[in-house]
XYZ file of C-alpha atoms in Angstrom:
719
model
C -71.749 -73.839 41.568
C -74.749 -73.056 43.765
C -75.434 -69.855 41.831
C -76.029 -71.925 38.693
C -78.672 -74.003 40.441
C -80.411 -71.338 42.500
C -83.184 -70.567 40.004
C -83.987 -74.175 39.082
C -87.005 -76.153 40.248
C -86.419 -79.670 41.663
C -86.895 -81.492 38.341
C -84.689 -79.032 36.475
C -82.009 -79.365 39.134
C -82.163 -83.162 38.922
C -81.666 -82.997 35.153
C -78.797 -80.499 35.351
C -76.893 -82.431 38.044
C -77.260 -85.916 36.589
C -74.136 -88.073 36.909
C -72.274 -89.113 33.761
C -75.097 -91.150 32.283
C -77.534 -90.920 29.394
C -81.006 -89.549 29.991
C -84.098 -88.387 28.142
C -85.391 -85.016 29.331
C -89.056 -84.818 28.425
C -89.478 -81.045 28.439
C -92.991 -79.681 28.073
C -93.838 -76.379 26.411
C -92.674 -73.409 28.490
C -90.850 -75.636 30.999
C -87.438 -73.984 30.624
C -85.706 -76.565 28.444
C -83.130 -74.108 27.055
C -82.228 -73.074 30.589
C -81.801 -76.718 31.576
C -79.694 -77.533 28.526
C -77.328 -74.586 28.861
C -77.108 -74.865 32.661
C -76.254 -78.553 32.282
C -73.329 -77.591 30.017
C -72.166 -74.876 32.435
C -72.480 -77.230 35.425
C -70.452 -79.969 33.697
C -67.666 -77.477 32.974
C -67.744 -75.721 36.356
C -67.577 -79.003 38.288
C -64.651 -80.174 36.115
C -66.543 -83.178 34.829
C -65.542 -82.223 31.296
C -63.614 -79.476 29.509
C -65.401 -77.098 27.095
C -63.775 -79.028 24.220
C -65.217 -82.321 25.432
C -68.824 -81.272 24.803
C -70.839 -81.789 21.634
C -74.144 -79.865 21.654
C -76.497 -80.053 18.689
C -79.598 -78.053 17.831
C -81.643 -77.248 14.725
C -81.255 -73.538 14.033
C -78.348 -71.121 14.032
C -80.416 -68.816 16.229
C -80.813 -71.531 18.896
C -77.104 -72.398 18.733
C -76.136 -68.755 19.148
C -78.493 -68.380 22.121
C -76.958 -71.438 23.780
C -73.435 -70.031 23.425
C -74.564 -66.607 24.676
C -76.148 -68.115 27.793
C -73.104 -70.285 28.519
C -70.837 -67.220 28.235
C -73.095 -65.352 30.665
C -72.831 -68.175 33.225
C -69.113 -68.943 32.917
C -66.034 -66.814 32.195
C -64.903 -69.004 29.288
C -64.235 -68.546 25.581
C -66.912 -70.524 23.754
C -65.450 -70.023 20.255
C -63.839 -73.445 20.090
C -66.827 -75.354 21.500
C -68.678 -77.767 19.248
C -72.103 -76.186 19.669
C -74.153 -75.797 16.509
C -76.676 -77.203 14.067
C -76.419 -80.656 12.536
C -75.341 -79.209 9.196
C -73.017 -76.661 10.787
C -71.183 -79.309 12.794
C -71.082 -81.699 9.830
C -69.479 -78.919 7.775
C -66.955 -78.327 10.575
C -66.054 -82.012 10.612
C -65.602 -82.125 6.825
C -63.508 -78.924 6.800
C -61.209 -80.485 9.396
C -60.948 -83.852 7.635
C -61.499 -82.849 4.013
C -58.816 -85.180 2.702
C -60.230 -88.262 4.448
C -63.712 -87.268 3.256
C -62.547 -87.102 -0.372
C -63.235 -83.389 -0.750
C -61.061 -80.472 -1.840
C -59.963 -78.276 1.048
C -61.955 -75.305 -0.229
C -65.128 -77.190 -1.206
C -68.178 -74.985 -1.699
C -71.693 -75.540 -0.360
C -74.698 -75.459 -2.692
C -77.914 -74.013 -1.345
C -81.235 -75.306 -2.700
C -81.313 -72.900 -5.659
C -77.685 -73.619 -6.571
C -78.377 -77.339 -6.374
C -81.356 -77.070 -8.727
C -79.258 -75.076 -11.209
C -76.556 -77.763 -11.083
C -79.154 -80.462 -11.764
C -80.565 -78.527 -14.736
C -77.061 -78.088 -16.141
C -76.387 -81.805 -15.777
C -79.644 -82.760 -17.466
C -78.971 -80.436 -20.371
C -75.531 -81.984 -20.840
C -77.072 -85.469 -20.750
C -79.861 -84.412 -23.151
C -82.564 -85.489 -20.678
C -86.216 -84.721 -21.419
C -87.046 -82.205 -18.665
C -90.778 -82.607 -19.183
C -90.626 -86.308 -18.369
C -87.949 -85.881 -15.708
C -88.659 -82.530 -14.077
C -85.499 -81.037 -12.508
C -87.275 -80.294 -9.245
C -88.494 -83.890 -8.966
C -84.946 -85.082 -9.615
C -83.826 -82.796 -6.772
C -86.449 -84.284 -4.412
C -85.403 -87.801 -5.403
C -81.747 -87.078 -4.663
C -82.334 -85.241 -1.389
C -84.913 -87.746 -0.141
C -82.460 -90.604 -0.556
C -79.561 -88.669 0.953
C -81.607 -87.674 3.991
C -82.471 -91.334 4.463
C -78.767 -92.214 4.307
C -78.819 -93.762 0.827
C -76.562 -93.305 -2.192
C -77.583 -93.838 -5.820
C -76.523 -97.486 -5.658
C -78.964 -98.021 -2.774
C -81.939 -96.306 -4.441
C -84.839 -98.562 -5.317
C -85.045 -98.852 -9.100
C -87.932 -101.043 -10.229
C -88.999 -99.507 -13.548
C -87.634 -97.381 -16.370
C -88.491 -94.090 -14.625
C -86.895 -94.915 -11.249
C -83.868 -96.466 -12.945
C -83.341 -93.266 -14.917
C -83.728 -91.201 -11.724
C -81.083 -93.340 -10.023
C -78.757 -92.787 -13.023
C -79.253 -89.020 -12.730
C -78.564 -89.246 -8.985
C -75.283 -91.056 -9.679
C -74.306 -88.613 -12.459
C -75.143 -85.639 -10.207
C -72.936 -86.985 -7.411
C -70.106 -87.460 -9.905
C -70.550 -83.888 -11.175
C -70.446 -82.496 -7.628
C -67.312 -84.495 -6.895
C -65.588 -83.163 -10.046
C -66.546 -79.602 -9.228
C -65.697 -79.814 -5.526
C -69.123 -78.859 -4.216
C -71.536 -80.314 -1.665
C -75.250 -79.697 -1.205
C -76.854 -79.501 2.245
C -77.968 -83.150 2.536
C -74.483 -84.175 1.384
C -72.870 -82.492 4.402
C -74.581 -84.788 6.872
C -74.380 -87.921 4.729
C -70.693 -87.402 3.817
C -69.730 -86.749 7.455
C -71.707 -89.830 8.551
C -69.924 -91.972 5.959
C -66.584 -90.518 7.030
C -67.057 -91.551 10.663
C -68.674 -94.874 9.783
C -65.814 -96.149 7.634
C -62.902 -94.490 9.455
C -62.614 -96.277 12.792
C -59.547 -94.380 14.115
C -61.264 -91.059 13.445
C -64.499 -92.286 14.979
C -62.685 -93.455 18.106
C -60.875 -90.110 18.326
C -64.153 -88.216 18.534
C -65.742 -90.757 20.831
C -62.813 -90.294 23.191
C -63.105 -86.526 22.934
C -66.870 -86.062 23.309
C -67.834 -87.677 26.587
C -70.963 -85.557 26.874
C -73.342 -85.188 23.926
C -76.371 -82.928 24.305
C -79.200 -82.696 21.772
C -81.905 -80.027 21.669
C -85.361 -80.526 20.059
C -84.724 -84.255 19.840
C -88.281 -84.885 18.622
C -87.349 -83.191 15.331
C -84.502 -85.551 14.422
C -84.766 -87.723 11.320
C -83.317 -91.188 10.751
C -79.906 -90.047 9.448
C -79.444 -87.417 12.170
C -80.056 -90.028 14.860
C -77.610 -92.439 13.200
C -75.071 -89.594 12.936
C -75.365 -88.913 16.666
C -74.938 -92.580 17.550
C -71.595 -92.717 15.733
C -70.233 -90.126 18.202
C -71.530 -92.057 21.179
C -68.894 -94.382 22.574
C -69.678 -97.012 25.210
C -69.032 -94.530 28.023
C -70.616 -91.413 26.520
C -73.437 -89.609 28.312
C -76.176 -88.522 25.912
C -78.503 -85.825 27.205
C -81.487 -85.626 24.827
C -84.020 -82.856 25.422
C -87.305 -82.918 23.567
C -91.075 -83.033 23.619
C -92.850 -85.687 21.595
C -96.075 -83.680 21.964
C -94.476 -80.901 19.908
C -93.254 -83.088 17.046
C -94.825 -81.324 14.036
C -92.310 -81.781 11.231
C -93.071 -85.234 9.838
C -93.241 -83.627 6.381
C -89.530 -82.831 6.772
C -88.673 -86.369 7.809
C -88.785 -85.873 11.591
C -89.520 -89.154 13.350
C -91.051 -88.881 16.801
C -90.306 -92.613 17.270
C -86.646 -91.650 17.725
C -87.500 -90.562 21.275
C -88.872 -93.969 22.273
C -85.930 -95.648 20.564
C -83.484 -93.374 22.402
C -85.100 -94.288 25.710
C -84.603 -98.001 24.962
C -81.074 -97.703 23.523
C -79.476 -95.105 25.780
C -81.680 -93.721 28.575
C -82.903 -97.177 29.617
C -85.784 -95.757 31.605
C -83.848 -92.741 32.867
C -86.515 -90.165 31.921
C -86.943 -86.826 33.669
C -90.154 -84.929 33.003
C -90.160 -81.142 33.104
C -93.848 -80.401 33.641
C -93.902 -77.075 35.483
C -94.836 -74.435 32.930
C -93.586 -70.855 33.332
C -95.516 -69.389 30.406
C -99.264 -69.990 30.530
C -102.073 -69.732 33.036
C -103.819 -72.853 34.273
C -106.911 -72.929 32.059
C -104.726 -72.802 28.949
C -102.631 -75.712 30.216
C -105.712 -77.725 31.190
C -106.996 -77.351 27.643
C -103.629 -78.366 26.170
C -103.287 -81.400 28.475
C -106.817 -82.631 27.793
C -106.441 -82.248 24.052
C -103.082 -84.002 23.694
C -104.222 -86.873 25.932
C -106.333 -87.997 22.942
C -103.106 -89.091 21.194
C -102.313 -92.730 21.774
C -98.629 -92.737 20.827
C -96.915 -90.455 23.338
C -94.526 -90.760 26.249
C -96.871 -88.806 28.495
C -96.631 -85.772 30.768
C -98.974 -83.212 32.326
C -98.167 -79.500 32.343
C -98.987 -77.425 35.424
C -98.350 -73.914 36.678
C -98.124 -72.101 39.981
C -99.577 -68.947 38.393
C -103.269 -69.757 38.919
C -106.081 -70.604 36.496
C -106.300 -67.225 34.800
C -109.008 -66.319 32.285
C -111.200 -68.847 30.480
C -110.490 -69.681 26.856
C -112.802 -67.699 24.608
C -114.602 -69.537 21.797
C -116.159 -67.533 18.978
C -118.431 -69.015 16.350
C -118.516 -66.695 13.333
C -121.124 -66.599 10.604
C -118.423 -66.360 7.929
C -114.672 -66.046 7.486
C -115.140 -62.286 7.110
C -117.094 -62.132 10.364
C -114.313 -64.148 12.018
C -111.675 -61.707 10.751
C -113.747 -58.744 11.922
C -114.087 -60.290 15.381
C -110.338 -60.843 15.644
C -109.585 -57.259 14.618
C -112.117 -55.850 17.102
C -110.763 -57.927 19.964
C -107.170 -57.033 19.116
C -108.023 -53.335 19.122
C -109.795 -53.724 22.472
C -106.781 -55.478 23.968
C -104.519 -52.767 22.628
C -106.672 -50.097 24.255
C -106.294 -52.028 27.513
C -102.516 -51.747 27.241
C -101.475 -54.938 25.419
C -99.020 -54.190 22.625
C -100.015 -55.447 19.175
C -96.616 -57.104 18.961
C -97.598 -59.255 21.956
C -100.595 -60.672 20.072
C -100.487 -63.411 17.445
C -102.995 -64.530 14.819
C -102.394 -68.170 14.011
C -103.768 -70.174 11.099
C -103.214 -73.687 9.768
C -102.386 -72.761 6.166
C -100.948 -69.660 4.558
C -103.993 -69.109 2.356
C -106.054 -68.175 5.426
C -104.029 -65.020 5.949
C -105.669 -63.219 3.028
C -109.025 -62.542 4.735
C -107.268 -61.581 7.970
C -104.858 -59.257 6.176
C -107.733 -57.590 4.358
C -109.588 -56.954 7.632
C -106.478 -55.547 9.318
C -105.675 -53.388 6.297
C -109.230 -52.020 6.203
C -109.168 -51.278 9.951
C -105.799 -49.529 9.774
C -104.129 -52.005 12.158
C -100.405 -52.510 11.512
C -99.414 -56.135 11.065
C -96.417 -58.240 10.185
C -96.420 -61.703 8.593
C -93.871 -63.675 10.584
C -91.728 -66.188 8.745
C -93.456 -65.616 5.433
C -94.725 -63.172 2.859
C -97.933 -61.183 2.791
C -100.556 -62.760 0.595
C -100.127 -60.546 -2.465
C -96.325 -60.835 -2.278
C -96.263 -64.625 -2.619
C -94.638 -66.057 -5.745
C -97.670 -67.882 -7.077
C -99.953 -64.886 -6.521
C -97.523 -62.609 -8.355
C -97.441 -65.081 -11.252
C -101.240 -65.175 -11.494
C -101.512 -61.386 -11.267
C -98.853 -61.034 -13.974
C -100.971 -63.144 -16.344
C -103.933 -60.888 -15.581
C -101.818 -57.795 -16.183
C -100.655 -59.097 -19.558
C -104.313 -59.656 -20.460
C -105.359 -56.130 -19.489
C -102.163 -54.212 -20.263
C -100.084 -56.184 -22.785
C -97.446 -53.444 -22.967
C -96.404 -54.228 -19.379
C -92.985 -55.722 -20.172
C -92.348 -56.639 -16.536
C -95.473 -58.800 -16.341
C -94.686 -60.299 -19.758
C -91.170 -61.331 -18.716
C -92.414 -62.827 -15.448
C -94.730 -65.357 -17.098
C -93.642 -65.790 -20.713
C -91.669 -68.863 -19.654
C -93.431 -69.755 -16.427
C -94.384 -72.527 -16.339
C -91.504 -73.455 -18.622
C -92.320 -73.402 -22.353
C -88.814 -73.783 -23.697
C -88.357 -70.033 -24.135
C -84.744 -69.449 -23.173
C -82.674 -66.370 -22.378
C -81.328 -66.176 -25.928
C -84.842 -66.102 -27.406
C -85.859 -63.314 -25.036
C -82.741 -61.325 -25.898
C -83.647 -61.559 -29.580
C -87.227 -60.536 -28.785
C -85.971 -57.518 -26.813
C -83.746 -56.506 -29.764
C -86.713 -56.747 -32.133
C -88.879 -54.660 -29.803
C -86.150 -52.028 -29.387
C -85.623 -51.678 -33.161
C -89.328 -51.203 -33.824
C -90.014 -49.132 -30.708
C -92.677 -51.600 -29.595
C -93.407 -53.603 -26.444
C -92.258 -57.178 -25.976
C -95.883 -58.252 -26.383
C -96.177 -56.595 -29.784
C -92.912 -58.189 -30.882
C -94.179 -61.581 -29.711
C -97.457 -61.182 -31.625
C -95.650 -60.448 -34.893
C -93.076 -63.149 -34.343
C -93.485 -66.889 -34.413
C -92.183 -69.895 -32.587
C -92.725 -70.385 -28.886
C -93.098 -66.688 -27.995
C -95.792 -66.474 -30.644
C -97.404 -69.489 -29.024
C -97.438 -67.652 -25.690
C -99.184 -64.666 -27.296
C -101.764 -67.036 -28.792
C -102.316 -68.577 -25.349
C -103.072 -65.178 -23.825
C -105.476 -64.315 -26.649
C -107.235 -67.655 -26.209
C -107.605 -67.016 -22.475
C -109.054 -63.559 -23.172
C -111.649 -65.024 -25.511
C -112.523 -67.867 -23.136
C -113.068 -65.493 -20.193
C -115.219 -62.994 -22.064
C -118.475 -62.720 -20.161
C -117.256 -64.576 -17.071
C -117.327 -63.108 -13.578
C -114.098 -61.802 -12.082
C -113.691 -64.920 -9.901
C -114.424 -67.227 -12.836
C -111.925 -65.340 -14.978
C -109.137 -65.716 -12.454
C -109.989 -69.371 -11.889
C -109.765 -69.986 -15.661
C -106.444 -68.127 -15.921
C -104.921 -70.222 -13.147
C -105.886 -73.424 -14.959
C -105.306 -72.404 -18.592
C -101.924 -70.788 -17.906
C -100.561 -74.044 -16.517
C -99.970 -72.600 -13.032
C -102.356 -75.054 -11.366
C -100.798 -78.087 -13.049
C -97.301 -76.812 -12.233
C -98.008 -76.557 -8.522
C -99.984 -79.819 -8.478
C -96.857 -81.558 -9.745
C -94.697 -79.778 -7.157
C -94.060 -81.858 -4.058
C -94.235 -78.693 -1.945
C -96.940 -77.034 -4.033
C -100.026 -77.728 -1.888
C -99.785 -74.421 0.004
C -99.267 -72.511 -3.233
C -102.344 -74.138 -4.759
C -104.360 -73.121 -1.695
C -103.108 -69.562 -2.103
C -104.205 -69.522 -5.754
C -107.629 -70.766 -4.701
C -107.713 -67.986 -2.113
C -106.991 -65.468 -4.903
C -110.237 -66.628 -6.530
C -111.982 -66.069 -3.177
C -110.450 -62.594 -2.944
C -111.852 -61.784 -6.379
C -115.332 -62.998 -5.423
C -115.263 -60.887 -2.266
C -113.983 -57.881 -4.217
C -116.907 -58.171 -6.643
C -119.329 -58.423 -3.726
C -117.885 -55.418 -1.892
C -117.337 -53.145 -4.864
C -120.295 -54.036 -7.098
C -123.391 -51.850 -7.475
C -125.319 -53.901 -4.900
C -122.684 -53.077 -2.311
C -123.210 -49.305 -2.670
C -125.720 -47.423 -0.586
C -128.526 -45.451 -2.247
C -126.698 -42.177 -1.730
C -123.285 -43.485 -2.756
C -122.016 -43.539 -6.319
C -118.568 -44.348 -7.667
C -116.483 -41.778 -9.403
C -117.195 -41.667 -13.141
C -113.671 -42.786 -14.022
C -113.865 -45.648 -11.548
C -117.308 -46.768 -12.705
C -116.120 -47.033 -16.302
C -112.967 -48.962 -15.409
C -113.245 -52.724 -16.041
C -113.611 -54.760 -12.869
C -110.438 -56.773 -13.547
C -108.379 -53.579 -13.764
C -109.900 -52.317 -10.518
C -109.087 -55.614 -8.835
C -105.469 -55.429 -9.998
C -105.224 -51.901 -8.577
C -106.733 -53.137 -5.313
C -104.195 -56.002 -5.165
C -101.321 -53.574 -5.794
C -102.522 -51.308 -2.977
C -102.793 -54.146 -0.470
C -99.411 -55.513 -1.565
C -97.697 -52.165 -1.382
C -98.794 -50.957 2.004
C -99.343 -51.759 5.636
C -96.807 -54.464 6.372
C -95.313 -52.803 9.423
C -91.713 -51.715 9.200
C -89.174 -53.170 11.612
C -89.513 -51.822 15.123
C -93.129 -50.711 14.777
C -95.742 -52.153 17.125
C -97.618 -54.597 14.913
C -99.891 -57.595 15.194
C -98.107 -60.857 14.362
C -99.613 -63.168 11.706
C -98.200 -66.637 11.159
C -98.900 -70.292 10.535
C -98.910 -72.568 13.561
C -95.721 -74.198 12.273
C -93.983 -70.818 12.252
C -95.168 -70.096 15.806
C -93.294 -72.987 17.403
C -90.848 -71.667 19.986
C -92.630 -68.310 20.342
C -95.003 -66.979 22.994
C -97.474 -64.095 23.243
C -99.735 -62.441 25.788
C -102.774 -63.100 23.570
C -103.194 -65.697 20.839
C -106.001 -66.080 18.297
C -106.262 -69.532 16.687
C -108.516 -69.113 13.655
C -110.183 -71.411 11.137
C -110.952 -74.253 13.539
C -113.083 -76.264 11.145
C -112.962 -79.847 9.948
C -110.752 -80.259 6.835
C -109.045 -76.962 7.650
C -107.671 -77.704 11.119
C -107.277 -80.665 11.254
C -106.223 -80.432 7.630
C -108.091 -82.675 5.205
C -104.841 -84.418 4.190
C -104.434 -85.800 7.704
C -107.185 -88.317 7.011
C -105.070 -89.961 4.303
C -101.705 -90.113 6.093
C -100.648 -92.581 8.741
C -100.454 -90.729 12.033
C -101.735 -87.604 10.305
C -104.492 -86.822 12.785
C -102.159 -87.237 15.763
C -99.689 -84.826 14.160
C -102.508 -82.311 13.580
C -103.441 -82.639 17.247
C -99.824 -81.994 18.229
C -99.941 -78.922 16.010
C -103.047 -77.709 17.864
C -101.243 -78.388 21.159
C -98.345 -76.205 19.986
C -100.790 -73.452 19.003
C -102.575 -73.474 22.383
C -99.343 -73.377 24.374
C -98.127 -70.210 22.618
C -100.541 -68.163 24.786
C -99.539 -66.742 28.140
C -102.701 -65.029 29.400
C -105.464 -64.799 26.785
C -106.481 -67.427 24.212
C -109.171 -67.134 21.545
C -110.377 -70.027 19.400
C -112.596 -69.214 16.432
C -114.347 -71.001 13.616
C -116.711 -69.924 10.837
C -119.949 -71.565 9.766
C -119.312 -70.526 6.176
C -116.071 -69.844 4.384
C -115.241 -68.839 0.832
C -113.544 -71.735 -0.940
C -112.860 -71.972 -4.679
C -114.794 -68.751 -5.163
C -117.969 -70.185 -3.582
C -119.414 -70.240 -0.076
C -118.885 -73.555 1.694
C -120.298 -74.682 5.017
C -118.174 -76.665 7.429
C -118.379 -78.351 10.790
C -116.457 -77.077 13.804
C -113.112 -78.770 14.354
C -113.162 -81.949 16.413
C -110.422 -80.333 18.501
C -113.012 -77.955 19.970
C -114.996 -80.973 21.166
C -111.864 -82.394 22.801
C -111.389 -79.391 25.102
C -112.768 -79.455 28.679
C -115.942 -77.402 28.953
C -115.091 -75.972 32.380
C -112.271 -73.804 30.969
C -114.230 -72.431 27.996
C -116.292 -69.273 27.550
C -118.481 -69.217 24.434
C -118.915 -65.784 22.900
C -121.532 -64.407 20.528
C -121.239 -60.949 19.043
C -123.862 -58.433 20.160
C -125.202 -56.821 17.008
C -125.636 -53.361 18.559
C -121.973 -53.072 19.569
C -119.662 -55.401 17.664
C -116.519 -53.967 19.206
C -117.705 -53.876 22.784
C -119.181 -56.778 24.743
C -120.158 -60.326 23.944
C -123.040 -62.324 25.291
C -125.114 -65.367 24.495
C -128.154 -64.536 22.283
C -131.646 -65.012 23.589
C -133.383 -68.050 22.054
C -135.862 -67.324 19.265
C -138.816 -69.240 17.950
C -138.777 -70.433 14.370
C -139.772 -67.600 12.007
C -143.247 -67.469 10.563
C -143.505 -69.280 7.285
C -140.772 -71.717 8.245
C -140.854 -74.472 5.652
C -137.890 -76.584 6.724
C -139.797 -79.159 8.725
C -137.925 -78.307 11.940
C -139.031 -76.286 14.989
C -137.584 -75.003 18.238
C -137.863 -77.679 20.935
C -137.738 -80.578 18.470
C -135.462 -83.528 19.225
C -132.994 -84.277 16.431
C -130.096 -86.618 15.714
C -126.758 -85.975 14.016
C -124.386 -88.643 12.704
C -121.402 -87.208 14.578
C -122.779 -85.209 17.515
C -125.551 -87.589 18.570
C -128.982 -86.521 19.827
C -130.015 -83.037 20.878
C -132.762 -80.407 20.968
C -133.206 -77.404 18.670
C -133.025 -74.313 20.883
C -132.676 -71.526 18.311
C -133.499 -70.928 14.668
C -132.785 -68.262 12.069
C -133.143 -67.744 8.332
C -135.509 -69.342 5.858
C -135.467 -72.075 3.263
C -132.009 -73.164 2.087
C -130.339 -70.424 4.170
C -131.873 -71.551 7.452
C -129.716 -72.665 10.332
C -130.499 -74.097 13.738
C -128.799 -74.057 17.093
C -128.851 -77.513 18.656
C -128.007 -78.372 22.232
C -126.548 -81.882 21.969
C -126.581 -84.261 24.916
C -122.848 -85.085 24.690
C -121.343 -82.559 22.263
C -122.460 -79.184 23.612
C -124.307 -76.468 21.716
C -123.685 -75.918 18.003
C -125.047 -73.854 15.120
C -125.669 -75.948 12.009
C -126.661 -74.932 8.487
C -129.673 -77.095 7.625
C -128.649 -77.443 3.988
C -125.509 -79.323 5.060
C -126.229 -80.594 8.568
C -127.832 -83.966 7.705
C -130.098 -83.773 10.744
C -132.941 -86.201 11.290
C -135.853 -86.257 13.699
C -134.976 -88.220 16.831
């Protein structure tokens, strides 16, 4: 028994050796929560407080469940195969497989994944002759799943007008279809198992008698139904051991309710809260920054991370002129770290939204640095980008049958498989492309050909970026993703494609070439759109590092949760980007964004970089933004502000020497002048560069530190 406890700190040991009572374990980032959870299970078994079959342990991913079982096996010589350790859905499935008859399911019921579920809904709607333009299948799917995840059946759905009443009817018809066919979707697993235990008291009492110890991992990520499901297993004498961190609750968009932790404390823990605050991952300055930032949130249970490893290096802040400059800085620093012996795979580039990866990928690709997009696709491999590029390919190379087939019915235009088969037969008989067959035919495929021709005419004479922007709108892609509940990221990616086109024009146009540089004759005569498509194909087809190769890790902050790295770069720290602009319109949105920033900071072990850009390409045009408020919320004593030295961008960084305003300055401002800003307060201009509308000033504010501001957007006034 002592061997199990030897490596634990006092708080961890207290949590592991708790008597048979419920408790909330408030486990900070890097505090060893998985060790505590698995050691608690091993200790309960080793001390004969419970048998392996008397434990119910729930987590959120199969990977986490497998790791728990592996660690338990390493600590105890037991067979873990029969233990109820798994995900919510995995354990719900196990319960329904065991009690299929009581649950009203066939013994061999099948599980529908999301794609299978959508297909089943489309089949149902076709059979019911439902207008799929008015009632989009994907919206019907969201309606059904949203209600199920909230614990509601069709009879409980709010129906207050013709539309919602029809949606409730489809929900009821879908459930009936699934019952006839003996299938269950993912939300059904949890809801059906909850209903089974709720209405079957003997069965409920059986499991309450069996599971005397219930352990829950990542409790902050539970939704309403998952918490209710857990409570059904909890008899009057059960000990619930909930491990979580309300400061890392970042999945509200999936239904996670951080209030479950406070409710659990009131209902079960009754003040029995153990805080795991010693961090084994990060150096002190990183933790000081994280603690100070998250303290701005009002609704939290409260804890303060600390480490015995010392303060470590300061957090480096870089203010870039542009998003390209920011990407270049990141690449240079990563290469420097690699030369110092840090593996690329132990570095992570984090960003708030997927669209930000495009500029970073381009910089890494150009510098020859191997990278891997973790938990997602490279920019040019994403579905919406491939759709947009396919439209462009049909415009430039209509004989490209692959591109034609990708978009002829996307977004849906009522062109079914049978119509396309007939079109392919026509093309084969005449030896033509599908496009040519569509042009000579009629009906809806003819309408698609007319759409492409209309787009070609409308974009004649437009710039490359304007052309792509028009294609995204005129094709229906923008409207399709606007109507998609989960389409916001895809819309941002399409906007980033417009930015990529604008940058491509800037970098490859005649003004970008030196006096002694000329393009090849064949390249110079090739239309810009065709060259851009070739460029996109090259970036899509290369440089994502193969498995096992040392490569820089790119990912969203959401994808980074649970991971750690020697060095972390958090990019795009600007207002409306991080925190995201949507947070201003959602209740608790800003606090969730701050928790997301907290998660990002605590991924770093030794080196942390925070960067923001004064200008960024948005919607194909340069936009100027303010630094993120999160930068202002960090303690100044742990920060080191960097500015790139022009003579050696890859070497050292130092603060620039102040300059006087340039001759001919016509802005009305001068170095040494006192100014006021609506957000940052009063300050003094200490540096100045540029002229006219491009001028920017560096202001040392009394309470907000030193900041560069573009005069055209700064809204400064004389103090």
